[in-house]
Amino acid sequence: MSKRIAILPGDGIGIEIVAEAVKVLDHFQRQGLEIEMLEAPVGGAGYDAAGKPLPDETLELVKSSDAILLGAVGGPQYEGLPRELRPEKGLLGLRSELSLFANLRPAILYPQLADASSLKADVVSGLDIMIVRELTGGIYFGEPRGIRRRPDGQREGFNTLVYSEPEIERIARVAFGIALKRGKRLCSVDKANVLEVSELWREVFTRMGAHFPEVQLSHMYVDNAAMQLVRWPKQFDVIVTKNMFGDILSDAAAMLTGSIGMLPSASLDQNSKGMYEPIHGSAPDIAGQDVANPLATILSVAMMLRYSLDQAELAANIEQAVGRVLDKGLRTPDIMAEGCREVGTAEMGEAVLAELSA
Ligand code: IPM
Ligand code: MG
């Protein structure tokens, strides 16, 4: 049965990088992969088209899709809008409306890019970490929230950090499952020395650990985890953590690889329906200039094939094609190095396509 893929380029460089990733999907479609692709606006583009960052038609499309490919959202022209209308709301709306609670953010160092990291090569060479970030709970979505006036006349801002036991259990199940398929080491990151939420989080993870005896479970406070990530990142296999800690740690982990333009992500629901996107943003400063790196988005297609479309072999084909393109010395400006050849967005996409067709 044909699978439906929603294509949401979003804003800024999202448009040009998604175009390259769609070429890869087109290629597989010509080879017989049964997919249909339908495009819709989200983020600032949603606001421009329909007056809100997650237009009704876009929401309808993603709900009826098996997988979603997203570019990026945001731009300076939308920064003055009320919070509800800002592009980021479109992204958060997609996550919550589709219950995409499990966010997988691999941080892999391509050997060809070892010199791109700001850390010493021996600290990062061979790096392969998976960060599992809870994505639909915690302080991002907790109620009550707002800015209010206190009786003494001063204003205060407030948010709520809350996790229910079932929410912790379901992200734990995903994290243990992923650890099982990798190095079988899972580090749960929390702040149990200060936060009650973390106390419950740690208790639930410890209990769940008993069901996964092959997985070596450890716990780490988030401040220490931030330090360990830049000190000796190879100690980690799979890291699992709350929404906001995951937001922060995944940016740090991405930079270990020296190339935020290389890293894909997957956001999955209970049934492996997923949204796939590069972890970088919309980079409005370089949009439309044919300099953005399309590889994170192309690698996001690989994750889509693996996690939502049950096509692990095609996924591996993409990953190997990207490796060969790097071997040949092709680099977009963000990963440019001595002795390599600088190429633009479109040429990089074409190069991957050429490898896939070879
Ligand atoms: C991310 C981003 C988003 C987040 C923003 C754009 C809302 O930083 O996906 O990591 O904070 O989750
Ligand atoms: Mg972030």
mmCIF file of C-alpha atoms and ligand atoms in Angstrom:
data_model
loop_
_atom_site.group_PDB
_atom_site.id
_atom_site.type_symbol
_atom_site.label_atom_id
_atom_site.label_comp_id
_atom_site.label_asym_id
_atom_site.label_seq_id
_atom_site.Cartn_x
_atom_site.Cartn_y
_atom_site.Cartn_z
ATOM 1 C CA MET A 1 0.000 0.000 0.000
ATOM 2 C CA SER A 2 1.269 3.433 -0.907
ATOM 3 C CA LYS A 3 2.573 5.514 1.991
ATOM 4 C CA ARG A 4 1.721 9.165 2.247
ATOM 5 C CA ILE A 5 4.512 11.589 3.046
ATOM 6 C CA ALA A 6 3.725 15.162 3.996
ATOM 7 C CA ILE A 7 6.380 17.583 2.780
ATOM 8 C CA LEU A 8 6.625 20.706 4.945
ATOM 9 C CA PRO A 9 9.556 22.875 3.796
ATOM 10 C CA GLY A 10 8.737 25.685 6.255
ATOM 11 C CA ASP A 11 10.903 28.785 6.167
ATOM 12 C CA GLY A 12 14.364 30.048 5.270
ATOM 13 C CA ILE A 13 16.761 27.396 4.039
ATOM 14 C CA GLY A 14 14.030 24.820 4.750
ATOM 15 C CA ILE A 15 12.788 25.362 1.216
ATOM 16 C CA GLU A 16 16.026 24.618 -0.598
ATOM 17 C CA ILE A 17 17.223 21.740 1.597
ATOM 18 C CA VAL A 18 13.857 19.975 1.472
ATOM 19 C CA ALA A 19 13.911 20.304 -2.314
ATOM 20 C CA GLU A 20 17.138 18.254 -2.385
ATOM 21 C CA ALA A 21 15.735 15.630 -0.008
ATOM 22 C CA VAL A 22 12.597 15.325 -2.139
ATOM 23 C CA LYS A 23 14.811 14.508 -5.127
ATOM 24 C CA VAL A 24 16.038 11.484 -3.190
ATOM 25 C CA LEU A 25 12.463 10.381 -2.486
ATOM 26 C CA ASP A 26 11.593 10.986 -6.158
ATOM 27 C CA HIS A 27 14.478 8.737 -7.094
ATOM 28 C CA PHE A 28 13.221 5.878 -4.899
ATOM 29 C CA GLN A 29 9.705 6.412 -6.202
ATOM 30 C CA ARG A 30 10.933 5.961 -9.764
ATOM 31 C CA GLN A 31 12.615 2.758 -8.571
ATOM 32 C CA GLY A 32 9.281 1.427 -7.329
ATOM 33 C CA LEU A 33 8.922 2.685 -3.750
ATOM 34 C CA GLU A 34 5.207 3.269 -3.290
ATOM 35 C CA ILE A 35 4.870 6.729 -1.840
ATOM 36 C CA GLU A 36 2.843 9.819 -2.496
ATOM 37 C CA MET A 37 4.171 13.225 -1.495
ATOM 38 C CA LEU A 38 1.979 16.201 -0.662
ATOM 39 C CA GLU A 39 3.309 19.610 0.277
ATOM 40 C CA ALA A 40 1.898 22.105 2.781
ATOM 41 C CA PRO A 41 3.008 25.290 4.548
ATOM 42 C CA VAL A 42 4.017 25.474 8.202
ATOM 43 C CA GLY A 43 5.723 28.022 10.461
ATOM 44 C CA GLY A 44 6.112 31.482 8.980
ATOM 45 C CA ALA A 45 4.980 30.079 5.633
ATOM 46 C CA GLY A 46 1.811 28.862 7.354
ATOM 47 C CA TYR A 47 1.248 32.282 8.830
ATOM 48 C CA ASP A 48 1.729 33.919 5.432
ATOM 49 C CA ALA A 49 -0.595 31.453 3.707
ATOM 50 C CA ALA A 50 -3.357 31.061 6.278
ATOM 51 C CA GLY A 51 -2.738 33.438 9.166
ATOM 52 C CA LYS A 52 -1.424 30.789 11.568
ATOM 53 C CA PRO A 53 1.753 28.752 11.927
ATOM 54 C CA LEU A 54 -0.070 25.430 11.752
ATOM 55 C CA PRO A 55 -2.881 25.905 9.202
ATOM 56 C CA ASP A 56 -5.892 23.570 9.441
ATOM 57 C CA GLU A 57 -5.174 22.039 6.051
ATOM 58 C CA THR A 58 -1.607 21.310 7.017
ATOM 59 C CA LEU A 59 -2.769 19.649 10.225
ATOM 60 C CA GLU A 60 -5.264 17.562 8.265
ATOM 61 C CA LEU A 61 -2.558 16.500 5.841
ATOM 62 C CA VAL A 62 -0.065 15.462 8.516
ATOM 63 C CA LYS A 63 -2.742 13.542 10.408
ATOM 64 C CA SER A 64 -3.514 11.513 7.298
ATOM 65 C CA SER A 65 0.164 10.915 6.498
ATOM 66 C CA ASP A 66 2.474 8.062 7.452
ATOM 67 C CA ALA A 67 5.505 10.296 7.738
ATOM 68 C CA ILE A 68 6.385 13.965 7.593
ATOM 69 C CA LEU A 69 9.485 15.619 6.196
ATOM 70 C CA LEU A 70 10.049 19.039 7.727
ATOM 71 C CA GLY A 71 12.631 21.645 6.753
ATOM 72 C CA ALA A 72 12.854 24.336 9.422
ATOM 73 C CA VAL A 73 10.717 27.168 10.735
ATOM 74 C CA GLY A 74 11.315 30.750 11.769
ATOM 75 C CA GLY A 75 12.535 34.064 10.482
ATOM 76 C CA PRO A 76 13.185 37.595 11.719
ATOM 77 C CA GLN A 77 10.042 38.936 10.061
ATOM 78 C CA TYR A 78 7.903 36.838 12.427
ATOM 79 C CA GLU A 79 9.657 37.704 15.673
ATOM 80 C CA GLY A 80 7.289 40.535 16.585
ATOM 81 C CA LEU A 81 4.182 38.346 16.339
ATOM 82 C CA PRO A 82 2.278 37.245 19.442
ATOM 83 C CA ARG A 83 3.613 33.939 20.780
ATOM 84 C CA GLU A 84 0.603 31.979 19.491
ATOM 85 C CA LEU A 85 1.332 33.044 15.920
ATOM 86 C CA ARG A 86 5.074 32.551 15.880
ATOM 87 C CA PRO A 87 6.588 29.896 13.598
ATOM 88 C CA GLU A 88 7.894 27.847 16.572
ATOM 89 C CA LYS A 89 4.276 27.331 17.630
ATOM 90 C CA GLY A 90 3.731 25.493 14.358
ATOM 91 C CA LEU A 91 6.499 23.065 15.230
ATOM 92 C CA LEU A 92 5.328 22.581 18.825
ATOM 93 C CA GLY A 93 1.765 22.137 17.524
ATOM 94 C CA LEU A 94 2.869 19.374 15.146
ATOM 95 C CA ARG A 95 4.662 17.587 17.973
ATOM 96 C CA SER A 96 1.733 17.707 20.368
ATOM 97 C CA GLU A 97 -1.111 17.200 17.849
ATOM 98 C CA LEU A 98 0.609 14.085 16.527
ATOM 99 C CA SER A 99 1.832 12.880 19.941
ATOM 100 C CA LEU A 100 5.402 12.692 18.681
ATOM 101 C CA PHE A 101 6.780 12.054 22.139
ATOM 102 C CA ALA A 102 10.045 10.336 21.241
ATOM 103 C CA ASN A 103 12.683 12.541 19.654
ATOM 104 C CA LEU A 104 15.743 10.715 18.361
ATOM 105 C CA ARG A 105 18.788 12.894 17.802
ATOM 106 C CA PRO A 106 21.879 10.998 16.725
ATOM 107 C CA ALA A 107 25.229 12.735 17.028
ATOM 108 C CA ILE A 108 27.544 10.896 14.690
ATOM 109 C CA LEU A 109 30.950 12.079 13.642
ATOM 110 C CA TYR A 110 31.690 11.259 10.045
ATOM 111 C CA PRO A 111 35.359 10.246 9.928
ATOM 112 C CA GLN A 112 35.787 12.519 6.912
ATOM 113 C CA LEU A 113 34.794 15.499 9.087
ATOM 114 C CA ALA A 114 36.907 14.796 12.188
ATOM 115 C CA ASP A 115 38.755 18.097 11.793
ATOM 116 C CA ALA A 116 35.512 20.094 11.734
ATOM 117 C CA SER A 117 34.959 19.570 15.467
ATOM 118 C CA SER A 118 36.123 22.184 17.933
ATOM 119 C CA LEU A 119 37.256 19.326 20.189
ATOM 120 C CA LYS A 120 40.450 17.353 19.707
ATOM 121 C CA ALA A 121 40.164 14.611 17.106
ATOM 122 C CA ASP A 122 40.913 11.810 19.611
ATOM 123 C CA VAL A 123 38.072 13.017 21.859
ATOM 124 C CA VAL A 124 35.470 12.845 19.092
ATOM 125 C CA SER A 125 36.737 10.372 16.487
ATOM 126 C CA GLY A 126 34.279 7.518 16.126
ATOM 127 C CA LEU A 127 31.652 9.392 18.125
ATOM 128 C CA ASP A 128 28.209 7.808 17.846
ATOM 129 C CA ILE A 129 25.682 8.929 20.453
ATOM 130 C CA MET A 130 21.918 8.744 20.330
ATOM 131 C CA ILE A 131 20.019 11.303 22.359
ATOM 132 C CA VAL A 132 16.430 10.359 23.092
ATOM 133 C CA ARG A 133 14.541 13.490 24.072
ATOM 134 C CA GLU A 134 11.009 13.417 25.466
ATOM 135 C CA LEU A 135 9.199 15.822 23.170
ATOM 136 C CA THR A 136 5.575 16.378 24.145
ATOM 137 C CA GLY A 137 5.726 16.876 27.893
ATOM 138 C CA GLY A 138 7.656 18.627 30.596
ATOM 139 C CA ILE A 139 8.047 22.358 30.915
ATOM 140 C CA TYR A 140 7.397 22.976 27.215
ATOM 141 C CA PHE A 141 3.750 22.022 27.582
ATOM 142 C CA GLY A 142 3.031 22.060 31.335
ATOM 143 C CA GLU A 143 0.087 24.075 32.661
ATOM 144 C CA PRO A 144 -0.391 26.507 34.257
ATOM 145 C CA ARG A 145 1.915 28.870 32.457
ATOM 146 C CA GLY A 146 1.938 32.567 31.779
ATOM 147 C CA ILE A 147 2.902 35.995 32.974
ATOM 148 C CA ARG A 148 0.748 37.403 35.758
ATOM 149 C CA ARG A 149 0.635 40.252 38.206
ATOM 150 C CA ARG A 150 1.203 39.452 41.844
ATOM 151 C CA PRO A 151 -0.788 41.062 44.659
ATOM 152 C CA ASP A 152 2.179 43.330 45.336
ATOM 153 C CA GLY A 153 1.891 44.680 41.814
ATOM 154 C CA GLN A 154 5.058 43.028 40.468
ATOM 155 C CA ARG A 155 4.757 40.774 37.451
ATOM 156 C CA GLU A 156 5.980 37.180 37.464
ATOM 157 C CA GLY A 157 6.487 34.613 34.745
ATOM 158 C CA PHE A 158 5.740 30.968 35.497
ATOM 159 C CA ASN A 159 5.873 27.564 33.830
ATOM 160 C CA THR A 160 5.128 24.081 35.059
ATOM 161 C CA LEU A 161 7.478 21.128 34.839
ATOM 162 C CA VAL A 162 5.301 18.049 35.064
ATOM 163 C CA TYR A 163 5.672 14.417 33.956
ATOM 164 C CA SER A 164 3.140 11.696 34.631
ATOM 165 C CA GLU A 165 4.281 8.160 35.315
ATOM 166 C CA PRO A 166 2.863 6.833 32.005
ATOM 167 C CA GLU A 167 4.696 9.592 30.130
ATOM 168 C CA ILE A 168 7.966 8.569 31.737
ATOM 169 C CA GLU A 169 7.280 4.884 31.119
ATOM 170 C CA ARG A 170 6.625 5.311 27.405
ATOM 171 C CA ILE A 171 9.792 7.315 26.741
ATOM 172 C CA ALA A 172 11.730 4.829 28.873
ATOM 173 C CA ARG A 173 10.416 1.944 26.765
ATOM 174 C CA VAL A 174 11.592 3.664 23.580
ATOM 175 C CA ALA A 175 15.002 4.485 25.065
ATOM 176 C CA PHE A 176 15.620 0.981 26.396
ATOM 177 C CA GLY A 177 14.509 -0.434 23.035
ATOM 178 C CA ILE A 178 16.977 1.739 21.158
ATOM 179 C CA ALA A 179 19.791 0.923 23.590
ATOM 180 C CA LEU A 180 19.098 -2.775 23.014
ATOM 181 C CA LYS A 181 19.702 -2.319 19.286
ATOM 182 C CA ARG A 182 22.921 -0.369 19.860
ATOM 183 C CA GLY A 183 25.653 -0.554 22.500
ATOM 184 C CA LYS A 184 23.216 -1.585 25.274
ATOM 185 C CA ARG A 185 24.164 1.324 27.521
ATOM 186 C CA LEU A 186 21.545 3.845 28.560
ATOM 187 C CA CYS A 187 22.245 6.985 30.563
ATOM 188 C CA SER A 188 19.174 8.695 31.981
ATOM 189 C CA VAL A 189 19.855 12.375 32.592
ATOM 190 C CA ASP A 190 17.882 14.214 35.263
ATOM 191 C CA LYS A 191 18.098 16.675 38.125
ATOM 192 C CA ALA A 192 16.945 14.328 40.866
ATOM 193 C CA ASN A 193 19.000 16.147 43.497
ATOM 194 C CA VAL A 194 16.674 19.150 43.188
ATOM 195 C CA LEU A 195 13.470 18.322 41.313
ATOM 196 C CA GLU A 196 10.646 16.030 42.448
ATOM 197 C CA VAL A 197 9.792 15.405 38.804
ATOM 198 C CA SER A 198 13.271 13.995 38.360
ATOM 199 C CA GLU A 199 12.937 11.889 41.486
ATOM 200 C CA LEU A 200 9.912 10.161 39.932
ATOM 201 C CA TRP A 201 11.686 9.991 36.555
ATOM 202 C CA ARG A 202 14.647 8.200 38.135
ATOM 203 C CA GLU A 203 12.409 5.824 40.093
ATOM 204 C CA VAL A 204 10.457 4.848 36.972
ATOM 205 C CA PHE A 205 13.613 4.341 34.897
ATOM 206 C CA THR A 206 15.134 2.164 37.593
ATOM 207 C CA ARG A 207 11.970 0.063 37.772
ATOM 208 C CA MET A 208 11.757 -0.251 33.973
ATOM 209 C CA GLY A 209 15.418 -1.233 33.901
ATOM 210 C CA ALA A 210 14.490 -4.532 35.508
ATOM 211 C CA HIS A 211 12.587 -5.441 32.323
ATOM 212 C CA PHE A 212 15.684 -4.792 30.215
ATOM 213 C CA PRO A 213 18.418 -6.716 32.024
ATOM 214 C CA GLU A 214 20.725 -6.649 28.969
ATOM 215 C CA VAL A 215 20.811 -2.871 29.067
ATOM 216 C CA GLN A 216 23.246 -1.235 31.441
ATOM 217 C CA LEU A 217 21.323 1.692 32.940
ATOM 218 C CA SER A 218 23.038 4.645 34.584
ATOM 219 C CA HIS A 219 21.803 7.968 35.932
ATOM 220 C CA MET A 220 23.495 11.322 35.653
ATOM 221 C CA TYR A 221 22.624 14.844 36.767
ATOM 222 C CA VAL A 222 22.154 17.184 33.855
ATOM 223 C CA ASP A 223 24.931 19.598 34.837
ATOM 224 C CA ASN A 224 27.399 16.743 35.010
ATOM 225 C CA ALA A 225 26.079 15.366 31.715
ATOM 226 C CA ALA A 226 26.748 18.712 30.025
ATOM 227 C CA MET A 227 30.307 18.606 31.331
ATOM 228 C CA GLN A 228 30.871 14.941 30.428
ATOM 229 C CA LEU A 229 29.602 15.576 26.894
ATOM 230 C CA VAL A 230 32.448 17.969 26.201
ATOM 231 C CA ARG A 231 34.998 16.149 28.383
ATOM 232 C CA TRP A 232 34.741 12.585 27.089
ATOM 233 C CA PRO A 233 31.634 12.159 24.925
ATOM 234 C CA LYS A 234 32.496 8.633 23.819
ATOM 235 C CA GLN A 235 31.482 7.338 27.268
ATOM 236 C CA PHE A 236 27.869 7.659 26.088
ATOM 237 C CA ASP A 237 25.864 5.274 23.955
ATOM 238 C CA VAL A 238 22.223 6.321 24.421
ATOM 239 C CA ILE A 239 21.190 9.324 26.511
ATOM 240 C CA VAL A 240 17.544 9.765 27.492
ATOM 241 C CA THR A 241 16.179 12.900 29.070
ATOM 242 C CA LYS A 242 13.323 15.343 29.504
ATOM 243 C CA ASN A 243 12.170 17.800 26.913
ATOM 244 C CA MET A 244 14.146 20.870 27.963
ATOM 245 C CA PHE A 245 17.329 19.076 29.032
ATOM 246 C CA GLY A 246 17.218 17.252 25.688
ATOM 247 C CA ASP A 247 16.861 20.517 23.814
ATOM 248 C CA ILE A 248 20.034 21.824 25.410
ATOM 249 C CA LEU A 249 22.156 18.667 25.460
ATOM 250 C CA SER A 250 21.336 17.795 21.865
ATOM 251 C CA ASP A 251 22.685 21.120 20.636
ATOM 252 C CA ALA A 252 25.885 20.534 22.569
ATOM 253 C CA ALA A 253 26.160 16.985 21.247
ATOM 254 C CA ALA A 254 25.556 18.179 17.706
ATOM 255 C CA MET A 255 28.417 20.611 17.906
ATOM 256 C CA LEU A 256 30.782 17.827 18.987
ATOM 257 C CA THR A 257 30.513 16.598 15.441
ATOM 258 C CA GLY A 258 31.480 20.033 14.214
ATOM 259 C CA SER A 259 28.682 20.123 11.736
ATOM 260 C CA ILE A 260 25.164 20.887 12.791
ATOM 261 C CA GLY A 261 24.415 20.798 9.046
ATOM 262 C CA MET A 262 24.920 17.032 9.019
ATOM 263 C CA LEU A 263 22.563 15.804 11.713
ATOM 264 C CA PRO A 264 19.068 14.428 11.123
ATOM 265 C CA SER A 265 16.353 13.721 13.664
ATOM 266 C CA ALA A 266 13.207 11.691 14.054
ATOM 267 C CA SER A 267 10.181 12.424 16.224
ATOM 268 C CA LEU A 268 8.036 9.351 16.683
ATOM 269 C CA ASP A 269 4.634 8.506 18.078
ATOM 270 C CA GLN A 270 3.542 5.239 19.664
ATOM 271 C CA ASN A 271 3.078 3.599 16.246
ATOM 272 C CA SER A 272 6.284 4.745 14.575
ATOM 273 C CA LYS A 273 4.561 7.431 12.604
ATOM 274 C CA GLY A 274 7.179 10.114 12.506
ATOM 275 C CA MET A 275 8.288 13.570 11.625
ATOM 276 C CA TYR A 276 11.799 13.881 10.236
ATOM 277 C CA GLU A 277 13.858 17.033 10.154
ATOM 278 C CA PRO A 278 17.398 18.332 10.263
ATOM 279 C CA ILE A 279 18.270 19.490 13.746
ATOM 280 C CA HIS A 280 19.504 22.871 12.538
ATOM 281 C CA GLY A 281 17.244 25.865 12.110
ATOM 282 C CA SER A 282 15.971 27.952 9.209
ATOM 283 C CA ALA A 283 19.161 30.074 8.961
ATOM 284 C CA PRO A 284 17.435 33.089 7.376
ATOM 285 C CA ASP A 285 20.804 34.818 6.947
ATOM 286 C CA ILE A 286 21.874 32.347 4.260
ATOM 287 C CA ALA A 287 18.456 31.440 2.819
ATOM 288 C CA GLY A 288 18.086 31.408 -0.933
ATOM 289 C CA GLN A 289 21.823 31.603 -1.591
ATOM 290 C CA ASP A 290 22.434 27.960 -2.502
ATOM 291 C CA VAL A 291 24.982 27.543 0.307
ATOM 292 C CA ALA A 292 22.994 25.582 2.939
ATOM 293 C CA ASN A 293 24.010 21.992 3.609
ATOM 294 C CA PRO A 294 21.202 19.641 2.495
ATOM 295 C CA LEU A 295 22.800 16.526 4.016
ATOM 296 C CA ALA A 296 21.009 16.674 7.392
ATOM 297 C CA THR A 297 17.685 16.726 5.557
ATOM 298 C CA ILE A 298 18.732 13.973 3.170
ATOM 299 C CA LEU A 299 19.859 11.907 6.163
ATOM 300 C CA SER A 300 16.476 12.644 7.757
ATOM 301 C CA VAL A 301 14.927 10.883 4.776
ATOM 302 C CA ALA A 302 17.124 7.908 5.645
ATOM 303 C CA MET A 303 15.732 7.920 9.186
ATOM 304 C CA MET A 304 12.214 8.125 7.749
ATOM 305 C CA LEU A 305 12.826 5.097 5.571
ATOM 306 C CA ARG A 306 14.192 3.177 8.547
ATOM 307 C CA TYR A 307 11.699 4.102 11.265
ATOM 308 C CA SER A 308 8.404 4.822 9.481
ATOM 309 C CA LEU A 309 8.571 3.128 6.088
ATOM 310 C CA ASP A 310 10.295 -0.116 7.031
ATOM 311 C CA GLN A 311 12.955 0.316 4.336
ATOM 312 C CA ALA A 312 16.183 -0.128 6.279
ATOM 313 C CA GLU A 313 18.083 -1.079 3.146
ATOM 314 C CA LEU A 314 17.209 2.121 1.305
ATOM 315 C CA ALA A 315 18.118 4.058 4.435
ATOM 316 C CA ALA A 316 21.563 2.463 4.448
ATOM 317 C CA ASN A 317 21.918 3.258 0.741
ATOM 318 C CA ILE A 318 21.440 6.948 1.487
ATOM 319 C CA GLU A 319 23.879 6.923 4.383
ATOM 320 C CA GLN A 320 26.509 5.186 2.283
ATOM 321 C CA ALA A 321 25.941 7.567 -0.622
ATOM 322 C CA VAL A 322 26.517 10.524 1.720
ATOM 323 C CA GLY A 323 29.725 8.884 2.944
ATOM 324 C CA ARG A 324 30.985 8.464 -0.616
ATOM 325 C CA VAL A 325 30.202 12.070 -1.493
ATOM 326 C CA LEU A 326 32.248 13.170 1.533
ATOM 327 C CA ASP A 327 35.011 10.762 0.521
ATOM 328 C CA LYS A 328 35.163 12.517 -2.828
ATOM 329 C CA GLY A 329 35.869 15.770 -1.000
ATOM 330 C CA LEU A 330 32.661 17.618 -1.767
ATOM 331 C CA ARG A 331 31.789 20.107 0.989
ATOM 332 C CA THR A 332 29.203 22.800 1.528
ATOM 333 C CA PRO A 333 30.667 25.933 3.162
ATOM 334 C CA ASP A 334 29.710 24.879 6.726
ATOM 335 C CA ILE A 335 31.965 21.815 6.533
ATOM 336 C CA MET A 336 34.534 23.131 4.069
ATOM 337 C CA ALA A 337 38.137 22.084 4.743
ATOM 338 C CA GLU A 338 41.495 22.347 3.056
ATOM 339 C CA GLY A 339 41.915 20.185 -0.007
ATOM 340 C CA CYS A 340 38.163 19.794 -0.509
ATOM 341 C CA ARG A 341 35.897 21.224 -3.174
ATOM 342 C CA GLU A 342 33.219 23.667 -2.091
ATOM 343 C CA VAL A 343 29.782 23.062 -3.572
ATOM 344 C CA GLY A 344 26.344 24.593 -3.167
ATOM 345 C CA THR A 345 23.090 23.120 -1.874
ATOM 346 C CA ALA A 346 21.885 21.863 -5.225
ATOM 347 C CA GLU A 347 25.218 20.419 -6.328
ATOM 348 C CA MET A 348 25.524 18.539 -3.035
ATOM 349 C CA GLY A 349 22.026 17.107 -3.509
ATOM 350 C CA GLU A 350 22.846 16.108 -7.087
ATOM 351 C CA ALA A 351 26.039 14.439 -5.926
ATOM 352 C CA VAL A 352 24.159 12.245 -3.453
ATOM 353 C CA LEU A 353 21.652 11.406 -6.147
ATOM 354 C CA ALA A 354 24.427 10.466 -8.553
ATOM 355 C CA GLU A 355 25.908 8.105 -5.928
ATOM 356 C CA LEU A 356 22.487 6.544 -5.345
ATOM 357 C CA SER A 357 22.019 5.956 -9.055
ATOM 358 C CA ALA A 358 25.549 4.646 -9.591
HETATM 359 C C1 IPM B 1 14.557 22.167 18.721
HETATM 360 C C2 IPM B 1 14.269 23.646 18.706
HETATM 361 C C3 IPM B 1 12.842 23.862 19.167
HETATM 362 C C4 IPM B 1 12.745 23.357 20.589
HETATM 363 C C5 IPM B 1 12.353 25.312 19.058
HETATM 364 C C6 IPM B 1 12.517 25.855 17.671
HETATM 365 C C7 IPM B 1 10.932 25.451 19.524
HETATM 366 O O1 IPM B 1 15.204 24.318 19.472
HETATM 367 O O2 IPM B 1 13.859 21.411 18.017
HETATM 368 O O3 IPM B 1 15.471 21.752 19.432
HETATM 369 O O4 IPM B 1 13.082 24.086 21.535
HETATM 370 O O5 IPM B 1 12.321 22.222 20.763
HETATM 371 MG MG MG B 2 16.770 23.102 20.208
#
